[in-house]
Short mmCIF file of C-alpha atoms in Angstrom, two decimals:
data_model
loop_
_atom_site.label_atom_id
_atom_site.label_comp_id
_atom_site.label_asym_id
_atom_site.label_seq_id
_atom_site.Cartn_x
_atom_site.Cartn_y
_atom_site.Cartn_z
CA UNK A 996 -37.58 -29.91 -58.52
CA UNK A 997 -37.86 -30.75 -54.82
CA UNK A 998 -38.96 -34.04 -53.71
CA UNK A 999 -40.25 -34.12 -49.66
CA UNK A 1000 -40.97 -37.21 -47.44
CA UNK A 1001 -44.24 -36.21 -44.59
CA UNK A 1002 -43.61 -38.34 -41.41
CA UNK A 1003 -44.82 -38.37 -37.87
CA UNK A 1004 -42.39 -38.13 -35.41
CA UNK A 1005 -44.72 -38.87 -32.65
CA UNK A 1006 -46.66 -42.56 -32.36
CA UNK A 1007 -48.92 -41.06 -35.22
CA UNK A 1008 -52.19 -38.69 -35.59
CA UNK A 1009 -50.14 -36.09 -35.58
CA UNK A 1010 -52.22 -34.19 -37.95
CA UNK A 1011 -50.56 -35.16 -41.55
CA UNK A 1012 -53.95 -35.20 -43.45
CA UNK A 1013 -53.82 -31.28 -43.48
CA UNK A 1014 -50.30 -30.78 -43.51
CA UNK A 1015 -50.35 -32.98 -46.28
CA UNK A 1016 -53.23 -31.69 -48.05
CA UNK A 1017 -51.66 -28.36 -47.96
CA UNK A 1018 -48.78 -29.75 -49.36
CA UNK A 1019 -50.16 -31.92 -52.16
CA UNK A 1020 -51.60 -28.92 -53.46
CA UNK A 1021 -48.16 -27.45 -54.53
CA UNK A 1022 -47.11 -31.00 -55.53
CA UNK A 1023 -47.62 -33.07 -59.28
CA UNK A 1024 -47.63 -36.52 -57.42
CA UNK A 1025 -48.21 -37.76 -54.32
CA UNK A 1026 -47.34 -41.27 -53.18
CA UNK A 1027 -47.90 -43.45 -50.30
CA UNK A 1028 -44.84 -45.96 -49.47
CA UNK A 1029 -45.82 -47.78 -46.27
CA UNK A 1030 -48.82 -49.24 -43.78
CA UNK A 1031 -52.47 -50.13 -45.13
CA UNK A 1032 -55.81 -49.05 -44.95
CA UNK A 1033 -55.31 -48.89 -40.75
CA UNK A 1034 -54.20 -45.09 -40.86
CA UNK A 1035 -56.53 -42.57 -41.18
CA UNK A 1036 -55.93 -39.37 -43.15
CA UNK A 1037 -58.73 -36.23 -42.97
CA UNK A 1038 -59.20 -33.74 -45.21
CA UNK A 1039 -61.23 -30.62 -45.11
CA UNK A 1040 -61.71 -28.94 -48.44
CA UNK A 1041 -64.25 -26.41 -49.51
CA UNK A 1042 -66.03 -28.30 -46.87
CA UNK A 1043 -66.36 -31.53 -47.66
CA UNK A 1044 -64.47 -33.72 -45.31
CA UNK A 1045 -62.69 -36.61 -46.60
CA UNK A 1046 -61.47 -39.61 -44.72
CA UNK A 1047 -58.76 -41.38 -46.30
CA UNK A 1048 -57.41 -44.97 -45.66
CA UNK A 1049 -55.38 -46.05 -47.95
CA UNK A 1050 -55.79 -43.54 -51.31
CA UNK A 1051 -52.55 -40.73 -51.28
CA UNK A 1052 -54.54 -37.50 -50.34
CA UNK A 1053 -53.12 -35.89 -53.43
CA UNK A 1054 -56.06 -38.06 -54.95
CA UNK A 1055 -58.53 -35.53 -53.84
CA UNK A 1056 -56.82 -32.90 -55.84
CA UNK A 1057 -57.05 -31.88 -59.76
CA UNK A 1058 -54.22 -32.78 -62.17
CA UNK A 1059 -52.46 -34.77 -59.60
CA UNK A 1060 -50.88 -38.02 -59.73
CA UNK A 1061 -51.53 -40.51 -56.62
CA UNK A 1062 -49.56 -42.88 -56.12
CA UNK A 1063 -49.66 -46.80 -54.23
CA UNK A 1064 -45.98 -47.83 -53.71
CA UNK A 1065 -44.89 -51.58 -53.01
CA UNK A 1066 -44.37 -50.76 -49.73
CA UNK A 1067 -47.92 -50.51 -48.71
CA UNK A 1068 -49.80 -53.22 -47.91
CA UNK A 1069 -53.67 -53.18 -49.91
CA UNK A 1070 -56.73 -54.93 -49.06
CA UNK A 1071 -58.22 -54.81 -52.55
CA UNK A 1072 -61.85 -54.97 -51.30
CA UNK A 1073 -61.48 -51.89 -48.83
CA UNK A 1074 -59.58 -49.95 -51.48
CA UNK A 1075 -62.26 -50.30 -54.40
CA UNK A 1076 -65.13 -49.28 -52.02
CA UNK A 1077 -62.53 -46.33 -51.09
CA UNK A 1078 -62.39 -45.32 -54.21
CA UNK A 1079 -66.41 -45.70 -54.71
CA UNK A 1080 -66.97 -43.49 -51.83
CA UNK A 1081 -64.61 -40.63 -52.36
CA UNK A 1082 -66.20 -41.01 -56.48
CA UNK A 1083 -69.64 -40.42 -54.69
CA UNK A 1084 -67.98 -37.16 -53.26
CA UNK A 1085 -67.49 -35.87 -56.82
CA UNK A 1086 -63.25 -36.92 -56.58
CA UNK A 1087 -62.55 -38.67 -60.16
CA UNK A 1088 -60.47 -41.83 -59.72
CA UNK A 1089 -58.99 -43.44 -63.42
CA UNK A 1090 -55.76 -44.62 -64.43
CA UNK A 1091 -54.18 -41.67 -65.63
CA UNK A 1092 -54.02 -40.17 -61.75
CA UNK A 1093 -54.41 -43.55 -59.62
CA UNK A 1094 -51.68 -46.15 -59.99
CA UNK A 1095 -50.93 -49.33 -57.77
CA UNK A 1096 -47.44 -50.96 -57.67
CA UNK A 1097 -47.55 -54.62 -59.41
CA UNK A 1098 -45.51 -55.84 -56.25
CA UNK A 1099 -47.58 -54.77 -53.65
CA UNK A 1100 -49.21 -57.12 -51.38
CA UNK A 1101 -52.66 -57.95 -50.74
CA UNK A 1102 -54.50 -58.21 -46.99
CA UNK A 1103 -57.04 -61.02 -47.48
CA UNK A 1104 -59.71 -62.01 -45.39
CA UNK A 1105 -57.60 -64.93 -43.91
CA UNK A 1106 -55.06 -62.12 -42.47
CA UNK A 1107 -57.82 -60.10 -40.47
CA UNK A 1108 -58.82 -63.20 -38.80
CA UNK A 1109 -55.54 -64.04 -37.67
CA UNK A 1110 -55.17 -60.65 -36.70
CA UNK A 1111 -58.21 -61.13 -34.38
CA UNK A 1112 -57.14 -64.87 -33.25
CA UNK A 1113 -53.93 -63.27 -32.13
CA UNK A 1114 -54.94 -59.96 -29.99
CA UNK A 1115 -58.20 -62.56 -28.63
CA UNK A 1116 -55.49 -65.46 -27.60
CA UNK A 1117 -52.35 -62.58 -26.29
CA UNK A 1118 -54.79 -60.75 -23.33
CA UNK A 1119 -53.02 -58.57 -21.38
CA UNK A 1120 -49.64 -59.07 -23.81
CA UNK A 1121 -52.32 -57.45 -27.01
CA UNK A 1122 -50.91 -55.24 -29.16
CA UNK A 1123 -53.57 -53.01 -29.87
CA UNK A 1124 -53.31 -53.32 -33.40
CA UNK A 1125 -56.79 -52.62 -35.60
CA UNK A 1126 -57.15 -55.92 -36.52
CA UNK A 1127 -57.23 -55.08 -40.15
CA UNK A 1128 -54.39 -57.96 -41.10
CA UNK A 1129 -51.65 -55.10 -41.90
CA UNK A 1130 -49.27 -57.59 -39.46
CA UNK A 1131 -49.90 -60.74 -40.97
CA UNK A 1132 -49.53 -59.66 -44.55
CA UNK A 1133 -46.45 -58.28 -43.62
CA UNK A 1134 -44.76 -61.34 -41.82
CA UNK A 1135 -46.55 -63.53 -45.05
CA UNK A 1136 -44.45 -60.87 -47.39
CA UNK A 1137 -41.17 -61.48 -45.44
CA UNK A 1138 -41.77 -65.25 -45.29
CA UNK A 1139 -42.30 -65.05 -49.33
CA UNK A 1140 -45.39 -66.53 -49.27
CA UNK A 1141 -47.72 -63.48 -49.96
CA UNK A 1142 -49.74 -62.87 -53.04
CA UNK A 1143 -49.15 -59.54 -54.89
CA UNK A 1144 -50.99 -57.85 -57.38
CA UNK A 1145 -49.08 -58.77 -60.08
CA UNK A 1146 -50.30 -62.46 -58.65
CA UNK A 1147 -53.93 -61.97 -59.58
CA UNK A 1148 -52.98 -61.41 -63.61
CA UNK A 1149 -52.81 -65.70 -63.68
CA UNK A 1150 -55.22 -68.35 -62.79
CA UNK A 1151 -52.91 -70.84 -62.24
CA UNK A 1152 -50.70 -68.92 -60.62
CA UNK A 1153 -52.51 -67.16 -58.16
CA UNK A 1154 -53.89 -71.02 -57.11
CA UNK A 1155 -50.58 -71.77 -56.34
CA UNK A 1156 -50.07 -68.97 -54.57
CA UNK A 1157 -52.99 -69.14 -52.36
CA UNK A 1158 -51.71 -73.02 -51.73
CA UNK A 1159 -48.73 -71.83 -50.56
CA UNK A 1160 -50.09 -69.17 -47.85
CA UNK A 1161 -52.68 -71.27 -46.99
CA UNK A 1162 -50.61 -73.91 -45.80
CA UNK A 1163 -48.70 -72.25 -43.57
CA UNK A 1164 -52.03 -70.65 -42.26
CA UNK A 1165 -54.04 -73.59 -41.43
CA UNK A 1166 -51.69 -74.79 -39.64
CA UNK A 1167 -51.89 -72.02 -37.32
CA UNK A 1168 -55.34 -71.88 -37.21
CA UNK A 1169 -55.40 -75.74 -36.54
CA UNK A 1170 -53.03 -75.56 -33.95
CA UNK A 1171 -55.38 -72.11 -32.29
CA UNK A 1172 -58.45 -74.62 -32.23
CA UNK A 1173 -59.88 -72.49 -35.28
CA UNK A 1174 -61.27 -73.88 -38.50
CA UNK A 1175 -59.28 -74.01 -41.55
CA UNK A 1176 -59.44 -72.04 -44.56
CA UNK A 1177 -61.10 -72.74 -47.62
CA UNK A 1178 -59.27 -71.46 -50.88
CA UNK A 1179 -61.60 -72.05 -53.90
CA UNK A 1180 -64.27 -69.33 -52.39
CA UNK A 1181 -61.74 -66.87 -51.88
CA UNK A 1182 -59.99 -67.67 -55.21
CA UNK A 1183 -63.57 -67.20 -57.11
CA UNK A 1184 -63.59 -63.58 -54.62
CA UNK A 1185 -59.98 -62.81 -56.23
CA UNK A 1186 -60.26 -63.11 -60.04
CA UNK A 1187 -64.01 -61.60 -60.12
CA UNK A 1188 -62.09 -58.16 -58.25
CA UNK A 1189 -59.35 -59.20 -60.05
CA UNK A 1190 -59.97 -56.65 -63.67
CA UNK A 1191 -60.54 -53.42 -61.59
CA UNK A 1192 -57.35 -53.72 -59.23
CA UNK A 1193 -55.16 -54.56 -62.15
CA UNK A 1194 -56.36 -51.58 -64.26
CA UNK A 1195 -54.49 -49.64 -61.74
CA UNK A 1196 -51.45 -52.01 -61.45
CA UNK A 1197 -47.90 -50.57 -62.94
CA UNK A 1198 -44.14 -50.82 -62.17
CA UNK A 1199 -44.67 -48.10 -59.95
CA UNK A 1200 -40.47 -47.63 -59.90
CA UNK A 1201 -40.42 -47.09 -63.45
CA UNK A 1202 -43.33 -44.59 -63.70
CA UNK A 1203 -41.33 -42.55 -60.37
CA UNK A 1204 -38.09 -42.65 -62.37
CA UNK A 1205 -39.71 -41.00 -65.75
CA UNK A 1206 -41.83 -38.52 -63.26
CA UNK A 1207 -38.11 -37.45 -61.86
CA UNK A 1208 -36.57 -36.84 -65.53
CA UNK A 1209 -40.01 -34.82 -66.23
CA UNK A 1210 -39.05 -32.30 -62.98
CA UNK A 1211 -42.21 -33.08 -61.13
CA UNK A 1212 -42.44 -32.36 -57.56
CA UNK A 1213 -43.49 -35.28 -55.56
CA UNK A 1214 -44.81 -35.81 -52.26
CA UNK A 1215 -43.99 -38.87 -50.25
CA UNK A 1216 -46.71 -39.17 -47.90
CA UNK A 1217 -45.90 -41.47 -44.79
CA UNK A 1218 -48.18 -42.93 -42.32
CA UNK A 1219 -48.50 -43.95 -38.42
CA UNK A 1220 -45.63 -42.24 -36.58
CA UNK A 1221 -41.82 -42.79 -36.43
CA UNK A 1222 -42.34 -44.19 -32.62
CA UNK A 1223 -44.28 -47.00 -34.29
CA UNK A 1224 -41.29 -48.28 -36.94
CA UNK A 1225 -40.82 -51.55 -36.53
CA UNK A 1226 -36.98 -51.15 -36.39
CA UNK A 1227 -37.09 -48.19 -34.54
CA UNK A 1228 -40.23 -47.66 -32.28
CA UNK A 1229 -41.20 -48.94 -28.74
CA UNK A 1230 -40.72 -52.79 -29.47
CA UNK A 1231 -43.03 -54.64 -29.81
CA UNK A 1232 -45.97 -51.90 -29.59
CA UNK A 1233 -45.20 -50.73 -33.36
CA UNK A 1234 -46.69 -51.18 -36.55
CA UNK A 1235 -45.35 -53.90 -39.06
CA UNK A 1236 -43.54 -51.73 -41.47
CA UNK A 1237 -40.63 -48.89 -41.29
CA UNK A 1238 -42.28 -45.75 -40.64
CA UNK A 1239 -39.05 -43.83 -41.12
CA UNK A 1240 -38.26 -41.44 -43.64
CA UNK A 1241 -36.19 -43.85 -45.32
CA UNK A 1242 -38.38 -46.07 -46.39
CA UNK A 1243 -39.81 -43.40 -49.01
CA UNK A 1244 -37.15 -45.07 -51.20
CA UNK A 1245 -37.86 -48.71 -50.76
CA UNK A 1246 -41.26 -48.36 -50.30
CA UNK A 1247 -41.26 -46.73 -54.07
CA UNK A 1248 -38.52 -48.14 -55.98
CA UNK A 1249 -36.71 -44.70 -55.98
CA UNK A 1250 -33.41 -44.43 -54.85
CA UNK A 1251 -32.98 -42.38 -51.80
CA UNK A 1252 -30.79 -39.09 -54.05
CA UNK A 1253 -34.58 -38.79 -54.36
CA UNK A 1254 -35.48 -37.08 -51.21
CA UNK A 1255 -34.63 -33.19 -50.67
CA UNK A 1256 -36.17 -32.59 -47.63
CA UNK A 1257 -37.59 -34.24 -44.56
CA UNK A 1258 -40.53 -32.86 -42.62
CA UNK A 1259 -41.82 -34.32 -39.29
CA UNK A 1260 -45.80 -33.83 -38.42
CA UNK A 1261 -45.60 -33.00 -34.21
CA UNK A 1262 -47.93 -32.21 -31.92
CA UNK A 1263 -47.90 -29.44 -29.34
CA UNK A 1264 -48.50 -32.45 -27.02
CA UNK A 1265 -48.26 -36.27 -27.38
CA UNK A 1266 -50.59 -39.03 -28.14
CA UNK A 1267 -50.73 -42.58 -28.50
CA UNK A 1268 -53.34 -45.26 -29.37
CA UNK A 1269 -53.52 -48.41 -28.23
CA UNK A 1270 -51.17 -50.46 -26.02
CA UNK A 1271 -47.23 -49.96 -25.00
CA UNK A 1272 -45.27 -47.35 -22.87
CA UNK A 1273 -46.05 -43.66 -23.08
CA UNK A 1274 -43.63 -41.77 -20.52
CA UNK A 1275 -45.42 -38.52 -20.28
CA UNK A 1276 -49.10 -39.89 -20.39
CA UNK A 1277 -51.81 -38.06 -18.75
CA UNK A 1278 -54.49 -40.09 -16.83
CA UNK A 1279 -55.91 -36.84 -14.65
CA UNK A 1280 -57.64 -34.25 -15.75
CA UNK A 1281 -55.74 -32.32 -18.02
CA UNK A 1282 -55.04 -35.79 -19.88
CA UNK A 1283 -59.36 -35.86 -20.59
CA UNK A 1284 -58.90 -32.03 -21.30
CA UNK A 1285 -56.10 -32.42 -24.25
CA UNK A 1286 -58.51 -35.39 -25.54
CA UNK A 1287 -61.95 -33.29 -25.74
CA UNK A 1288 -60.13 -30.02 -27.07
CA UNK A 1289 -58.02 -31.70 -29.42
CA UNK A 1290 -60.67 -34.19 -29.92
CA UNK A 1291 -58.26 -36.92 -29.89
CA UNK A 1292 -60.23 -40.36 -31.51
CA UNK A 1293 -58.85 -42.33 -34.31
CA UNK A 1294 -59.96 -41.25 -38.16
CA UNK A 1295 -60.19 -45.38 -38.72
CA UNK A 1296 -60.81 -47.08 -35.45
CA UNK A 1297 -62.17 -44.08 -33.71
CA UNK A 1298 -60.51 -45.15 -30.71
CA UNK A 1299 -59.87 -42.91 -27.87
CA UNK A 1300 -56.41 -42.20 -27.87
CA UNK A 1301 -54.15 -41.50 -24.79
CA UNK A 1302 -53.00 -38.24 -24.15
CA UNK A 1303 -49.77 -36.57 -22.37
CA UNK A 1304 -47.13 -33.76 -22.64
CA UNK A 1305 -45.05 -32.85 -25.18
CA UNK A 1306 -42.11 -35.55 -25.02
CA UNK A 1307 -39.01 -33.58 -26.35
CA UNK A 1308 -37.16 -36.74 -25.73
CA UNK A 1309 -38.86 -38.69 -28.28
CA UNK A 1310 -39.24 -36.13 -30.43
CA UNK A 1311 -35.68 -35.48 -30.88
CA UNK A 1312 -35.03 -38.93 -31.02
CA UNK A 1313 -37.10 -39.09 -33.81
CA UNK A 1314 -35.63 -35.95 -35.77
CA UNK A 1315 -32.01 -37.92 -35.50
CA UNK A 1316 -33.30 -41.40 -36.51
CA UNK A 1317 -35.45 -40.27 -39.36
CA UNK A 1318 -33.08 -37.18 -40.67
CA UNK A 1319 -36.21 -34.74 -40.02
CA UNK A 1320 -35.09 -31.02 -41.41
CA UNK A 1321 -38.21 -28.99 -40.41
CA UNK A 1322 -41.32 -29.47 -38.24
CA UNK A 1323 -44.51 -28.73 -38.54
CA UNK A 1324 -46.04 -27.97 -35.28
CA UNK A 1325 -49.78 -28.85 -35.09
CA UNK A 1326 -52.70 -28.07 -32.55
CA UNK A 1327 -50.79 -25.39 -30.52
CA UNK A 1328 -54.47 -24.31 -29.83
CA UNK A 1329 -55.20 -27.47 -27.58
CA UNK A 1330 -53.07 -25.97 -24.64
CA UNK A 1331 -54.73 -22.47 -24.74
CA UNK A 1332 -57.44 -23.16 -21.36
CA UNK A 1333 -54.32 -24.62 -19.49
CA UNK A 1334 -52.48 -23.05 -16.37
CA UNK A 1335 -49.02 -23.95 -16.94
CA UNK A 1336 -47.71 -26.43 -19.64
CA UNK A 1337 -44.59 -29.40 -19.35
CA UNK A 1338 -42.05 -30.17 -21.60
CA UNK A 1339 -40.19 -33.43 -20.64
CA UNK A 1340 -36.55 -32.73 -20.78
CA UNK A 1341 -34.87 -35.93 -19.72
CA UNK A 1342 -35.54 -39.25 -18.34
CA UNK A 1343 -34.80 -41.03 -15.54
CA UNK A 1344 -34.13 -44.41 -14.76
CA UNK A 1345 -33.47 -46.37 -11.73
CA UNK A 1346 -31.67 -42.94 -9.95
CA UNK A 1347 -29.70 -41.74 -13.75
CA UNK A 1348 -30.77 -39.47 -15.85
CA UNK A 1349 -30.84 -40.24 -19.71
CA UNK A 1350 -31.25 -38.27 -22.86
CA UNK A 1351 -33.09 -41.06 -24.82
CA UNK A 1352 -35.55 -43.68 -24.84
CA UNK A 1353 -33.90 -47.06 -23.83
CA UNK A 1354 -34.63 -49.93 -26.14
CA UNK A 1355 -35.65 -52.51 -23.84
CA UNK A 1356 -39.61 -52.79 -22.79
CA UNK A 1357 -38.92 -53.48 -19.43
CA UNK A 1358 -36.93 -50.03 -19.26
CA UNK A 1359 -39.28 -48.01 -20.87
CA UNK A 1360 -41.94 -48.94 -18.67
CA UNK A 1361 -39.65 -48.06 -15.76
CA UNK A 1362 -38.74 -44.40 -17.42
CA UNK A 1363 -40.06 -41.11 -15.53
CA UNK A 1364 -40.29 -38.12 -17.29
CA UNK A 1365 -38.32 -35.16 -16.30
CA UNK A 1366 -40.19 -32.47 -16.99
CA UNK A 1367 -39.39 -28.25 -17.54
CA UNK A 1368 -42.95 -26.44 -16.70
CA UNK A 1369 -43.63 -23.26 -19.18
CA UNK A 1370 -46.50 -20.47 -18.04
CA UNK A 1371 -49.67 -20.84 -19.72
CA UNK A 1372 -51.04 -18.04 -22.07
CA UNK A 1373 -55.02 -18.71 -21.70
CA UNK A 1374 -56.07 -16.81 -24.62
CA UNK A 1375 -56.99 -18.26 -27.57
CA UNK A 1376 -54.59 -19.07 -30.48
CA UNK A 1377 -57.06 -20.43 -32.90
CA UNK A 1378 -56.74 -19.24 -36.43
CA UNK A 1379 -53.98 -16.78 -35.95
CA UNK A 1380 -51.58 -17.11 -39.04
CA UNK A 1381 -48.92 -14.74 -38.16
CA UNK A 1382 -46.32 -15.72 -35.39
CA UNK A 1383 -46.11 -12.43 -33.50
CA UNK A 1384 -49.66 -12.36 -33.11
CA UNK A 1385 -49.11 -15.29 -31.14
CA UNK A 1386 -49.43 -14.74 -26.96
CA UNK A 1387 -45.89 -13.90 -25.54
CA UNK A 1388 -46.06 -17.19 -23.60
CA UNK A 1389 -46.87 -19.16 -26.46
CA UNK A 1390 -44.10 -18.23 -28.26
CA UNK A 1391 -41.83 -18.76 -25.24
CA UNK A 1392 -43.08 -22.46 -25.19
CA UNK A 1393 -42.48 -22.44 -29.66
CA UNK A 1394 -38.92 -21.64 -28.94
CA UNK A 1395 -37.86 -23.83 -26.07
CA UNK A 1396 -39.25 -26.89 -27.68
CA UNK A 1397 -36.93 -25.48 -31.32
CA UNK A 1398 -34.29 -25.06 -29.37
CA UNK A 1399 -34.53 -28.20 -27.48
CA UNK A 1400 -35.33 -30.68 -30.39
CA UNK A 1401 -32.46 -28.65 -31.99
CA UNK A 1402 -34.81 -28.65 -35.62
CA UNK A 1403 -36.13 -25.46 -37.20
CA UNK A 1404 -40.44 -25.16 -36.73
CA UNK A 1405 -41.47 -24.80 -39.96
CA UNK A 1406 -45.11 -23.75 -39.60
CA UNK A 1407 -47.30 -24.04 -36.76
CA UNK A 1408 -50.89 -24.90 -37.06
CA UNK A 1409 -53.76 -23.05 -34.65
CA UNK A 1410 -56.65 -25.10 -36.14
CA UNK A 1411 -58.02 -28.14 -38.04
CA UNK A 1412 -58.87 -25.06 -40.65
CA UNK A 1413 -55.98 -25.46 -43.66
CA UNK A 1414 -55.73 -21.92 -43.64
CA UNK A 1415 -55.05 -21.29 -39.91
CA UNK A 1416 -51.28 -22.02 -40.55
CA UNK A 1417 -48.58 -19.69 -39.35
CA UNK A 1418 -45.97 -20.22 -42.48
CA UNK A 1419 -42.39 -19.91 -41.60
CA UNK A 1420 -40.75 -22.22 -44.19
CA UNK A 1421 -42.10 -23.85 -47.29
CA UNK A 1422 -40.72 -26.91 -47.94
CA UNK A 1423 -41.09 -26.54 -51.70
CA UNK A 1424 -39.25 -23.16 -51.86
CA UNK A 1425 -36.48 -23.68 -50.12
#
């Protein structure tokens, strides 16, 4: 049995979707433990292309078990026309290989709105977030006012419930200038979705611990990017939940003697969407070329996302915070038109040169990027699968950024193709 947690170690879109696909296909389960239906997921298989939101990709997959921990947060509407659409693509959704965890929590239509109030009233201070309600129903699930699907098994109960958020809503909105929010229309909403989300409702940490004594291989699949944890990422430009590795066990309900091995999703460059600092960003031409080659728009929001070098920095930041044992290194073929290609190497800030990413904002706006420049090797690398058919120059630039994030590269992907993987290390076999 091995057990393996997928993360980005970047701020996300790092290409997990095939990565993970690839993956799930060796795995019996395949669980998500964190975020909502905000990050996007796409799959390429006997070509049909499948954009996932919130379903575990494993779901795609025969005679696999996906998996909706109580970490995620689930808007119950999105997911059921989720399913409906990926059911329309021939993908058979029941309860024997879709569960949701009773204790997750639900994004209501109260939580996108405030989402919305909140990046309309911040301006310039905005997030960027994709005003889905993934922040609100977290800070309503800290505060212990949240309903969960367990919540919706009781009349009575789930009125209470909705009193209780509400409250503490309306106030809000009052206090915004926006109209309050009426419960009985959303209640009447709840209970008639009520039978097909709680079909799918289990202790999920029960079902993971009797999955473990059966030897099954699972797959923790995580979303966003380590750089976006809300612990550990650039403050406050991060998502609302712990993106790290970590959180595979609390996310699930499995302790974390449950994880074997960690791999990191990291791209040949860097990336970012939406607001908050971004040392190494591009805004020349070779920033728009990494964007149209790469073709670098969000799976959800399809939002252009920003584009710079490779930030070793972070990267290696990441691998320490989030215990990363391999990488996989995707969209190597991205960089093949360019001239000569940077790695940054260091920071520095106000005359010193650092090895990290300070914590403050204000610091991390200041940053410059050191950077070490690397020949091009302007030949294609799309599709090759074996490493020394790589260019000499590409391998050069493989090695330096091993050596320098001081973390073995796993495999090393040369297209959005599944099969255009150069394999170096299986996870699974190790």
């Amino acid at each position: 049995m091995k057990n393996i947690v997928v993360v980005g170690s970047q701020w996300g879109d790092e290409g997990k979707g095939k990565i993970v696909d690839w993956l799930s296909e060796q795995a019996d389960v395949v669980i998500r433990f964190q975020g909502g239906h905000n990050a996007g997921h796409t799959l390429v298989i006997d070509g049909i292309t499948y954009k996932l939101r919130l379903l575990p990709s494993g779901i795609v997959r025969k005679n696999k078990i996906s998996i909706i921990g109580n970490g995620v947060v689930v808007d119950p509407w999105a997911l059921l026309e989720e399913i409906k659409e990926i059911k329309s693509k021939g993908v058979h959704v029941d309860v024997d290989n879709f569960m949701i965890s009773e204790s997750a929590n639900l994004i209501l239509p109260f939580h996108r709105e405030m989402d919305e109030i909140r990046e309309d009233f911040a301006g310039k201070g905005k997030i960027g977030t994709t005003r889905r309600g993934i922040g609100p129903t977290y800070e309503d699930k800290v505060g212990r006012r949240s309903i969960r699907i367990m919540d919706l098994r009781s009349e009575k109960n789930l009125d209470q419930r909705l009193d209780l958020v509400l409250t503490h809503h309306n106030a809000i909105r009052k206090g915004l200038g926006k109209k309050i929010f009426e419960k009985d229309q959303l209640k009447k909403d709840l209970l008639k979705i009520a039978p097909e989300i709680l079909k799918f409702s289990q202790p999920v940490w029960l079902k993971i611990d009797q999955l473990k004594k059966k030897k099954k291989k699972i797959l923790f699949e995580g979303a966003q990017g380590i750089l976006l944890d809300v612990d550990h990422g650039t403050y406050p430009f991060v998502t609302s939940s712990n993106t790290v590795a970590a959180n595979a066990a609390t996310g699930t309900g499995c302790g974390p003697n449950s994880i074997n091995y960690v791999l990191g999703i990291t791209k040949a460059y860097t990336t970012r969407v939406g607001e908050g600092p971004f040392p190494t960003e591009l805004k020349d031409s070779i920033g728009n070329l990494l964007g149209s080659r790469g073709k670098e728009f969000g799976t959800v929001t399809s939002r252009k996302r920003r584009c710079g070098w490779f930030d070793g920095v972070l990267v290696r930041q990441s691998i320490k915070i989030s215990g990363i044992n391999g990488i996989a290194l995707t969209k190597l073929d991205v960089l093949d038109e360019l001239d000569e290609i940077k790695m940054c190497i260091q920071y520095e800030l106000d005359g010193k040169k650092i090895d990290y990413l300070p914590a403050t904002l204000e610091d991390q706006l200041k940053i410059k990027p050191v950077y070490k420049t690397f020949s091009g090797w302007k030949t294609s690398t799309k599709g090759i699968k074996n490493i020394k058919a790589l260019p000499e120059n590409a391998k050069n630039y493989i090695n330096a950024v091993e050596k320098f994030i001081e973390t073995k590269i796993s495999s090393i992907s040369t297209s959005p193709e599944r099969e255009d993987t150069i394999l170096i290390e299986n996870p699974f076999k190790i």
